[in-house]
C-alpha positions as a Markdown table, in Angstrom:
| # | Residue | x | y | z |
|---|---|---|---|---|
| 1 | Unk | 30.6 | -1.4 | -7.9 |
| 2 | Unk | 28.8 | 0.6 | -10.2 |
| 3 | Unk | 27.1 | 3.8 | -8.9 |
| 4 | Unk | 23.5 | 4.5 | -9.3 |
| 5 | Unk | 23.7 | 7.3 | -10.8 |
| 6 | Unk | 25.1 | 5.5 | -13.9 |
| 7 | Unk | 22.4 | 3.1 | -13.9 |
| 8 | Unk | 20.7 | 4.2 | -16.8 |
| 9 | Unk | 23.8 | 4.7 | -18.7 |
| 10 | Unk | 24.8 | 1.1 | -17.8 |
| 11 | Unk | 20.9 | 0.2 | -18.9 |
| 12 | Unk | 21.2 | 1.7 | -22.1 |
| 13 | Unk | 24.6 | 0.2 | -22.8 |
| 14 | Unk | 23.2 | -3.6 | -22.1 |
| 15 | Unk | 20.2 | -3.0 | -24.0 |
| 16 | Unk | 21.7 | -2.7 | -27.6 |
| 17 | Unk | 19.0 | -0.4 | -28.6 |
| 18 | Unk | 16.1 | -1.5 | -27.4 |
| 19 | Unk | 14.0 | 0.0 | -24.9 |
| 20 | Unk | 11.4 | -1.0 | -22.5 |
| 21 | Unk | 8.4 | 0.1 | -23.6 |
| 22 | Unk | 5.0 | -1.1 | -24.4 |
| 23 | Unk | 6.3 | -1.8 | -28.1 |
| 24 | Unk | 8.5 | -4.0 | -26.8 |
| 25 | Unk | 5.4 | -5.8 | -24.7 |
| 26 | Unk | 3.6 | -6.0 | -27.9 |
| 27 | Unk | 6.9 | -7.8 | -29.8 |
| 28 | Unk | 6.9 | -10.2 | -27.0 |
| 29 | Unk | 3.1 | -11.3 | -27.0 |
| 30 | Unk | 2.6 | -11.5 | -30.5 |
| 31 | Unk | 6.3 | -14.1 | -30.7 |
| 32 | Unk | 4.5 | -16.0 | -27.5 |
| 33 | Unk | 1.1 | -15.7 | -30.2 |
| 34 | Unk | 2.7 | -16.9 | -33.4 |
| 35 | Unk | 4.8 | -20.0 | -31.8 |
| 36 | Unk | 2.6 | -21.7 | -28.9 |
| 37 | Unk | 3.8 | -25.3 | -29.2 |
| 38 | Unk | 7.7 | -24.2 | -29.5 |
| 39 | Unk | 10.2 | -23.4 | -26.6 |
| 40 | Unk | 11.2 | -19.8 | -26.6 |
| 41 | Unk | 14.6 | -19.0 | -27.5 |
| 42 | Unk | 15.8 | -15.2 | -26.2 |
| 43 | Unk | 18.7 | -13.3 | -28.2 |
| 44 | Unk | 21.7 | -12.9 | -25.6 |
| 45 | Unk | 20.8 | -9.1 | -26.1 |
| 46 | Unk | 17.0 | -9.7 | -25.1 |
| 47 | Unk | 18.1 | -11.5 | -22.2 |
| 48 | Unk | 20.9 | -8.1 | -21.0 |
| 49 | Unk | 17.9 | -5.9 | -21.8 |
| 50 | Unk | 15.8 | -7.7 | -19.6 |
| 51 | Unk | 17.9 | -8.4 | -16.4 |
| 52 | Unk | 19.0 | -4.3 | -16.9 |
| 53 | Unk | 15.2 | -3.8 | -16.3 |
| 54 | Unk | 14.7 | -5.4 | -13.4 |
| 55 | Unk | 17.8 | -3.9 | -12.1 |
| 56 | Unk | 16.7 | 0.0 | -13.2 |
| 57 | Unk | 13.2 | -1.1 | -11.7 |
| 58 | Unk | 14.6 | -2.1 | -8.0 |
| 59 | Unk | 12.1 | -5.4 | -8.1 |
| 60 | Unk | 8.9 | -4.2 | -8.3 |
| 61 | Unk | 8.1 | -5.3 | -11.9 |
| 62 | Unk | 8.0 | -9.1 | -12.2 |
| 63 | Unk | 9.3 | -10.9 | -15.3 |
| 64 | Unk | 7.1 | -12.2 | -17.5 |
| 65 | Unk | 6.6 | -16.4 | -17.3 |
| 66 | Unk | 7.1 | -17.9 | -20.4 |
| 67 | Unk | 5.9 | -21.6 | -21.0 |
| 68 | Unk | 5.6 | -23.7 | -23.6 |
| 69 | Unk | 2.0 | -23.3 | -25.1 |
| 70 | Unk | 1.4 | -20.1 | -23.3 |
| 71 | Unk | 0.1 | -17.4 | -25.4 |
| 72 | Unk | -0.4 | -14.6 | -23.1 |
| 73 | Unk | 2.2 | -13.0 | -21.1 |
| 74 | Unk | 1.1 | -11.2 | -18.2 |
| 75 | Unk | 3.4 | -8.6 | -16.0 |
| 76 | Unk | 2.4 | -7.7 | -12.6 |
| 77 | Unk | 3.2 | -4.9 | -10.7 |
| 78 | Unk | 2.6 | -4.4 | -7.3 |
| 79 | Unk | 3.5 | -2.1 | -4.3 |
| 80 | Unk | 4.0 | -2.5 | -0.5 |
| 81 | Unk | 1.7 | -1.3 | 1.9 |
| 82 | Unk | -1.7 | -2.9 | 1.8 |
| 83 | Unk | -2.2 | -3.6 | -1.7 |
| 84 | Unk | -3.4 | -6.8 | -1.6 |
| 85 | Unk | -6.5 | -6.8 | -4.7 |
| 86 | Unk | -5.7 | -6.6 | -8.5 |
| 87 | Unk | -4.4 | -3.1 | -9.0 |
| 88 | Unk | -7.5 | -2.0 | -11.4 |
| 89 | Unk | -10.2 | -2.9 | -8.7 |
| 90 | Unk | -8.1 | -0.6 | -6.5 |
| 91 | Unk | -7.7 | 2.2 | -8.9 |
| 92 | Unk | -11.8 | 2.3 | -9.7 |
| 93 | Unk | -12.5 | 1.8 | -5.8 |
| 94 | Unk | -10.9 | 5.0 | -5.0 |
| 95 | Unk | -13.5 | 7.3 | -3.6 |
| 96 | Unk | -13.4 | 11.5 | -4.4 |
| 97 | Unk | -11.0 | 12.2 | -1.7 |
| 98 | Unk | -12.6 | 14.0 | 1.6 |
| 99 | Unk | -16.1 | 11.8 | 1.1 |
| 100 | Unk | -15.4 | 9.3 | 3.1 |
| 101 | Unk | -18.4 | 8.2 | 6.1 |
| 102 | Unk | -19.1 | 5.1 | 7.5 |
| 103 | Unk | -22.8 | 4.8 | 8.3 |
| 104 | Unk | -25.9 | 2.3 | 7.3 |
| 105 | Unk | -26.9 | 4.6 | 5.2 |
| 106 | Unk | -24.6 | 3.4 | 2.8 |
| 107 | Unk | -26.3 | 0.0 | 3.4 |
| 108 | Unk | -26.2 | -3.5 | 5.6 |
| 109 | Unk | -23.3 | -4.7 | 2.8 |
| 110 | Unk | -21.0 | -2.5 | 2.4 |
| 111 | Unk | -18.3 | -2.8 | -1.0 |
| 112 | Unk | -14.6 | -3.2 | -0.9 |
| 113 | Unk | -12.9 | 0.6 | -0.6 |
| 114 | Unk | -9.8 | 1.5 | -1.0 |
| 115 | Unk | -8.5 | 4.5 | 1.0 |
| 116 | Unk | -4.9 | 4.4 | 0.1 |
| 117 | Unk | -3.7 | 7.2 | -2.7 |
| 118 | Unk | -2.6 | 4.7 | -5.3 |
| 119 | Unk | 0.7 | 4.1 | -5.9 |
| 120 | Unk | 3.1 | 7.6 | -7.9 |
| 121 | Unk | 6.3 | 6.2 | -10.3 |
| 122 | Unk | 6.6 | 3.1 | -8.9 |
| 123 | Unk | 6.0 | 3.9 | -5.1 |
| 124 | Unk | 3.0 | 4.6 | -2.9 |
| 125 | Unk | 3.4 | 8.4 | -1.7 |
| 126 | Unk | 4.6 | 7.8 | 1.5 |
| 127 | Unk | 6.7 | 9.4 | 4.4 |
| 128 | Unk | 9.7 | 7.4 | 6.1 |
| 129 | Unk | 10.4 | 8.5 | 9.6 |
| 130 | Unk | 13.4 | 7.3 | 10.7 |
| 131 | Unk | 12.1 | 2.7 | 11.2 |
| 132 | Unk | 8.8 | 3.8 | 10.7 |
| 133 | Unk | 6.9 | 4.4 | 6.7 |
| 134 | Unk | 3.6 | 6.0 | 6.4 |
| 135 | Unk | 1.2 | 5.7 | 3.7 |
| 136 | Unk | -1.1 | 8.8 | 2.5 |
| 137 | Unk | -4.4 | 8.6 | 2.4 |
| 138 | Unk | -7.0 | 9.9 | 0.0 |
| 139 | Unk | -9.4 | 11.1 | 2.2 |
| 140 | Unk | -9.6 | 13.8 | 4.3 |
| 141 | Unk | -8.2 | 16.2 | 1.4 |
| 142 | Unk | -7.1 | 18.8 | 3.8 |
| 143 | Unk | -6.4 | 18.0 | 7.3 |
| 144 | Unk | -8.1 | 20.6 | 9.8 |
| 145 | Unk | -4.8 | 22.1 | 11.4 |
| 146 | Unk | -6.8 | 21.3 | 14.6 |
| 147 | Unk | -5.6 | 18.0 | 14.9 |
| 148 | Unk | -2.1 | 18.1 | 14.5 |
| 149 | Unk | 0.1 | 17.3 | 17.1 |
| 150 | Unk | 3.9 | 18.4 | 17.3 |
| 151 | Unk | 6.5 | 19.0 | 14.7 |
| 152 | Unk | 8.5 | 15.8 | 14.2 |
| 153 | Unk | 10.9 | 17.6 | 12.1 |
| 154 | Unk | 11.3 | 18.4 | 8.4 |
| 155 | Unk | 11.7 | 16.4 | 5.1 |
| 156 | Unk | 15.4 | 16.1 | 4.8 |
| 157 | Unk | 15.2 | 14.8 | 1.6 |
| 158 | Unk | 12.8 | 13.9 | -1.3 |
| 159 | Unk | 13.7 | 11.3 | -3.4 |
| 160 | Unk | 11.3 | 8.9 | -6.1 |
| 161 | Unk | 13.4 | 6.1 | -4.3 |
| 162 | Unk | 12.6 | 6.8 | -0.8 |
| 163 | Unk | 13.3 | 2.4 | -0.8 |
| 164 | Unk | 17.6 | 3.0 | -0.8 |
| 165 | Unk | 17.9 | 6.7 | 1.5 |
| 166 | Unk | 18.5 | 6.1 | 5.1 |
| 167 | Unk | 17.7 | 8.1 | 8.3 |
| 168 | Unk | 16.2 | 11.6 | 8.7 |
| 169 | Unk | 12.5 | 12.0 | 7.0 |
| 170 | Unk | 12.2 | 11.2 | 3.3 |
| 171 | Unk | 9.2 | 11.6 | 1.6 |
| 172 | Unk | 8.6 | 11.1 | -2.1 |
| 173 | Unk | 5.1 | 13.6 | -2.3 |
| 174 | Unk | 6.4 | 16.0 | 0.2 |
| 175 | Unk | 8.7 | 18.5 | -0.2 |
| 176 | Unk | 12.1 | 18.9 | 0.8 |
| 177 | Unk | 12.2 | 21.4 | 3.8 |
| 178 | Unk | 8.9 | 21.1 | 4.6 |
| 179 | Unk | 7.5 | 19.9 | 8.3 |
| 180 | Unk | 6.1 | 16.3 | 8.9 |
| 181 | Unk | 3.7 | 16.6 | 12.1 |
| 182 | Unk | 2.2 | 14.1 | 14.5 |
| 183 | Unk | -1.6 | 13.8 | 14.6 |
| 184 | Unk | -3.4 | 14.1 | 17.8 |
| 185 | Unk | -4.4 | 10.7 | 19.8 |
| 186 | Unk | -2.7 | 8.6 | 17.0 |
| 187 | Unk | 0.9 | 8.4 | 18.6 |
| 188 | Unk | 2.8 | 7.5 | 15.4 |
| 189 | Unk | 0.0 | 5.6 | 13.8 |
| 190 | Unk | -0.3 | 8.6 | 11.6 |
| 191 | Unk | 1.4 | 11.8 | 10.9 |
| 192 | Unk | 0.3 | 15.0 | 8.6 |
| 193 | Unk | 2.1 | 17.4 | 6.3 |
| 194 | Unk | 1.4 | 19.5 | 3.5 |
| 195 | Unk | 1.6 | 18.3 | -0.1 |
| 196 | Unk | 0.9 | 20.8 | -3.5 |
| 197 | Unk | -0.9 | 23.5 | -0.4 |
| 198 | Unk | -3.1 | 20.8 | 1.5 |
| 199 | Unk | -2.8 | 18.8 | 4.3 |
| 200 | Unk | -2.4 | 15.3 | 4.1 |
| 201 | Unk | -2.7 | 12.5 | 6.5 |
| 202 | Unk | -0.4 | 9.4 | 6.2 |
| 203 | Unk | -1.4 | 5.9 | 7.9 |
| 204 | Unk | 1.8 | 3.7 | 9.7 |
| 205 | Unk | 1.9 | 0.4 | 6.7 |
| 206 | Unk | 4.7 | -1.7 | 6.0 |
| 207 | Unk | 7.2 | -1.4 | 3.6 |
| 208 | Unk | 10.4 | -2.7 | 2.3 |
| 209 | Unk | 10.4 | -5.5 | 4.1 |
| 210 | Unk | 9.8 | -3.7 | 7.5 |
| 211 | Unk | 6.2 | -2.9 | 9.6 |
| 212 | Unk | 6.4 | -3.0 | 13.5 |
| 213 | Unk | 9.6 | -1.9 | 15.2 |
| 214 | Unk | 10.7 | -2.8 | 18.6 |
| 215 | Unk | 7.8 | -3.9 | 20.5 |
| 216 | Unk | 5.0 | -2.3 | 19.1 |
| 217 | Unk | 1.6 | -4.2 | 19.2 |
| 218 | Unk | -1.2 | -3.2 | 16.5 |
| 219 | Unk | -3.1 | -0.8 | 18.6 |
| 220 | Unk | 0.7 | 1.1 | 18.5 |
| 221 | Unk | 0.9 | 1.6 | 14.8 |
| 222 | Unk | -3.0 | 1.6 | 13.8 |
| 223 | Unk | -5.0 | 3.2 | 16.7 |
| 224 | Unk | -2.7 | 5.1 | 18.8 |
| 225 | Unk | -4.4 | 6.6 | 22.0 |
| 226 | Unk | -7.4 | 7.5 | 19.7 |
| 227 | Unk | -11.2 | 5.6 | 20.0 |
| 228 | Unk | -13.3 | 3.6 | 17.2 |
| 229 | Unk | -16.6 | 5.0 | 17.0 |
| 230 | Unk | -17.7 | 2.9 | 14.2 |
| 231 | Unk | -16.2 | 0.4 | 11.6 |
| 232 | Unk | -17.3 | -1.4 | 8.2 |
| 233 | Unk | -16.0 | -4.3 | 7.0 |
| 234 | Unk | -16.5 | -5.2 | 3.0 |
| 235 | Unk | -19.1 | -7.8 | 2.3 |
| 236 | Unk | -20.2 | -8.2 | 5.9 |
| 237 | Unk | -21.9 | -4.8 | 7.4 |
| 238 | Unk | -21.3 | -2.0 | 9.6 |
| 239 | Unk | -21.1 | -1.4 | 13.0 |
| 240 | Unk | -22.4 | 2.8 | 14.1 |
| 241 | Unk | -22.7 | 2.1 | 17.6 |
| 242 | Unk | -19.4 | 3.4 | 19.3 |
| 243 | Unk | -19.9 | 0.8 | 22.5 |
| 244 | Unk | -20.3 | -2.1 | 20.1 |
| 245 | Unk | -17.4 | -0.6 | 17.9 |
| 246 | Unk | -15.3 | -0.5 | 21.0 |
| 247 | Unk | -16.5 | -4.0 | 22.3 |
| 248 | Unk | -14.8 | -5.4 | 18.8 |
| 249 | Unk | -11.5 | -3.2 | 18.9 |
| 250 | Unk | -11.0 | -5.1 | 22.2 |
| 251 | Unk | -11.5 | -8.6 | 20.7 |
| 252 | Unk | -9.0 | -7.6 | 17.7 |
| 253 | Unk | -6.3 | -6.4 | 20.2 |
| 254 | Unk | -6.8 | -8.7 | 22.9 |
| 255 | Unk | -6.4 | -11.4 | 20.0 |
| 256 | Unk | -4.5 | -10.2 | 17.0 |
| 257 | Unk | -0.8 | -12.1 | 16.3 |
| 258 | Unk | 1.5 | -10.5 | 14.4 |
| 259 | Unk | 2.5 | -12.7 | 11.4 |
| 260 | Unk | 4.7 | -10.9 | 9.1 |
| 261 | Unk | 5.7 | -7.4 | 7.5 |
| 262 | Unk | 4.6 | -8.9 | 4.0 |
| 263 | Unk | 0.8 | -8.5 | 3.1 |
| 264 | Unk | -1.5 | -11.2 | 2.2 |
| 265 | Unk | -2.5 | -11.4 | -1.4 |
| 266 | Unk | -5.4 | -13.1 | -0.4 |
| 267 | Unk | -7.2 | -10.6 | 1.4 |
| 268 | Unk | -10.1 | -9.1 | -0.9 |
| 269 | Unk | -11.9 | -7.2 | 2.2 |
| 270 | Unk | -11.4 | -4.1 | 3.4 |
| 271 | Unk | -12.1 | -2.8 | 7.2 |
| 272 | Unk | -12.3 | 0.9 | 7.6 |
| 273 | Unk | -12.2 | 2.5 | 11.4 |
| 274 | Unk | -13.5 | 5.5 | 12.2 |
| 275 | Unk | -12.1 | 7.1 | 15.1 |
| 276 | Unk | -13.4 | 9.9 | 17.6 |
| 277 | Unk | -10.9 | 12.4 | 16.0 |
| 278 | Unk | -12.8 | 12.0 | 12.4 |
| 279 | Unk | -9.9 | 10.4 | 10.9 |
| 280 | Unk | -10.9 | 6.8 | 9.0 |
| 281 | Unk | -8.2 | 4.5 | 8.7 |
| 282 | Unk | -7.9 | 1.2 | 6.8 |
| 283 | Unk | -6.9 | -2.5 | 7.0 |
| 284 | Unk | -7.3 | -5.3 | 4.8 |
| 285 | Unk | -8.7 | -8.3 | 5.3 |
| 286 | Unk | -9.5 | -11.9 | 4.3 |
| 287 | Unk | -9.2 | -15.2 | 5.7 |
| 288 | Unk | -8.9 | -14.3 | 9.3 |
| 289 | Unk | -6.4 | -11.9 | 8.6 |
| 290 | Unk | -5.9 | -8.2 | 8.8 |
| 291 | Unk | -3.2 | -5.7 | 7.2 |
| 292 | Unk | -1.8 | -2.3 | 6.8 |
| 293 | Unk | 1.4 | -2.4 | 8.8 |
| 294 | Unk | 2.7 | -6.0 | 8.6 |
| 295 | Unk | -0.3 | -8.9 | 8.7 |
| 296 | Unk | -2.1 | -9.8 | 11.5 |
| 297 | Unk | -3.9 | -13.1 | 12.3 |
| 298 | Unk | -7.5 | -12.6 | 14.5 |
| 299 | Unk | -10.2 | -15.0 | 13.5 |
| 300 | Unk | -11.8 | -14.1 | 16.6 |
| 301 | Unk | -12.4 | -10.5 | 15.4 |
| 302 | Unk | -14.0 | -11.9 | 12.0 |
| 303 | Unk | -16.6 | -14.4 | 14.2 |
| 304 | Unk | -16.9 | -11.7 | 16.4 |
| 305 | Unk | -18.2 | -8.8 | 14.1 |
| 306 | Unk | -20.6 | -11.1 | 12.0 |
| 307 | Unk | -22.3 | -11.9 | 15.0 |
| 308 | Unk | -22.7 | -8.3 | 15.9 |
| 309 | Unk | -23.9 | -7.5 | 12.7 |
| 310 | Unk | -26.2 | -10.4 | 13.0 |
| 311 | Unk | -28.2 | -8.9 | 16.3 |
């Protein structure tokens, strides 16, 4: 079996020459373009060059589908963890890291945000410990050290395909050597560690195929110990009282089913939680479903918050 580290030798070799590029892209469209009403026909060559890409890429680009009559050729990348709305929305719904709030005066109808750092070479910066992936966040930009909890260890190693290592901590943002902590209340629904000087959060999501381990339930790998003092859902309102917030926690974890580790694509919401140790986490949400770490159904939670909104 060939080993990866002669992967891109063994991509090179089955490419003849060509490479992968966006000329390459271009080539493609503009043959899909100039014959519409004729079935494609791929040089053997093409075809190599295109399986080697998928291999060197580990699935996470999707070949392009080629139909008779199609002009356009669209490839779609997408990451694990949450990312559930077209990619550009999520890139220009990033808010200036450490500005996050959740309060009316942002208004009664609050926009889709996206507090998630978007995805770095393929992957989502993220820290594996051991079963369990976490997901850094943009905001807060540096962590009061306040809040940490204790040392979980240190990176043992970093690797841009954090997807194939297994056991120890991995991290593809943070440094090799350098501690992972806990984060107070959040029981290993978050951790913190330093990346390029500052301290970073990281929320518990899902990922390669994996979200809750054992018999954790969503308060385990969301909430923790910690308390919602206020929450915002996208397109519906927001909720500043802390009893009402805690009123509607109850509903979503009395109620919520855990579905599966994969995340619905057709959740367009987000739901951001704010919690009484000024950390904000995120889910998102859609069709009586909620996701981070694995999907949840709780269309109870959904009739339950417009109501409160409503009053």
């Amino acid at each position: 079996m060939p080993k990866l580290e002669n992967l891109r030798e063994i991509t090179d070799r089955n490419l003849g020459g060509l490479k992968a590029d966006a000329h390459l892209l271009y080539q493609i469209k503009q043959a899909a373009s100039a014959q519409p009403k004729q079935q494609f026909k791929w040089r053997p060559v093409l075809v190599s060059g295109v399986a080697a890409v998928v291999v060197l890429c580990a699935g996470l680009i999707a070949l392009p589908l080629l139909q008779k009559g199609q002009g356009d050729i669209d490839i779609v990348s997408r990451s694990a963890g949450g990312d559930t709305v077209p990619q550009a929305m999520m890139l220009t719904a990033n808010v200036p890291a450490g500005s996050v709030n959740i309060s009316r005066a942002q208004g009664t109808v609050p926009s889709y945000r996206n507090l998630f750092a978007p995805e770095q070479s393929g992957n989502f910066p993220l820290i594996k410990v051991e079963n369990a992936v976490y997901r850094m966040l943009t905001s807060p930009s540096s962590l009061s050290d306040s809040v940490l909890g204790e040392s979980l260890g240190d990176v043992t190693e970093y690797t841009l395909e954090p997807a194939v290592s297994t056991g120890g901590i991995v991290s593809n943002v943070v440094s090799a050597q350098q501690t992972v902590y806990a984060v107070k209340g959040m029981k290993g629904a978050a951790v913190a560690a330093s990346v390029q000087g500052s301290l970073r959060v990281f929320q518990r999501v899902s990922y390669s195929g994996s979200a809750v381990v054992g018999s954790e339930g969503l308060k385990d790998v969301l909430l923790g110990s910690a308390q919602v003092t206020a929450m915002e859902l996208s397109d519906v309102g927001i909720i500043d009282q802390a009893a009402k917030a805690q009123e509607l926690v109850a509903v979503l974890l009395q109620n919520a089913q855990f579905e599966s580790a994969a995340n619905s694509a057709t959740q367009k919401q987000s739901l951001l939680l704010k919690l009484d140790n000024g950390l904000i986490v995120q889910l998102n949400a859609g069709n009586g479903m909620l996701s981070a770490c694995g999907t949840w159904s709780c269309p109870e939670f959904f009739d339950a918050f417009a109501q409160a909104v409503s009053q």
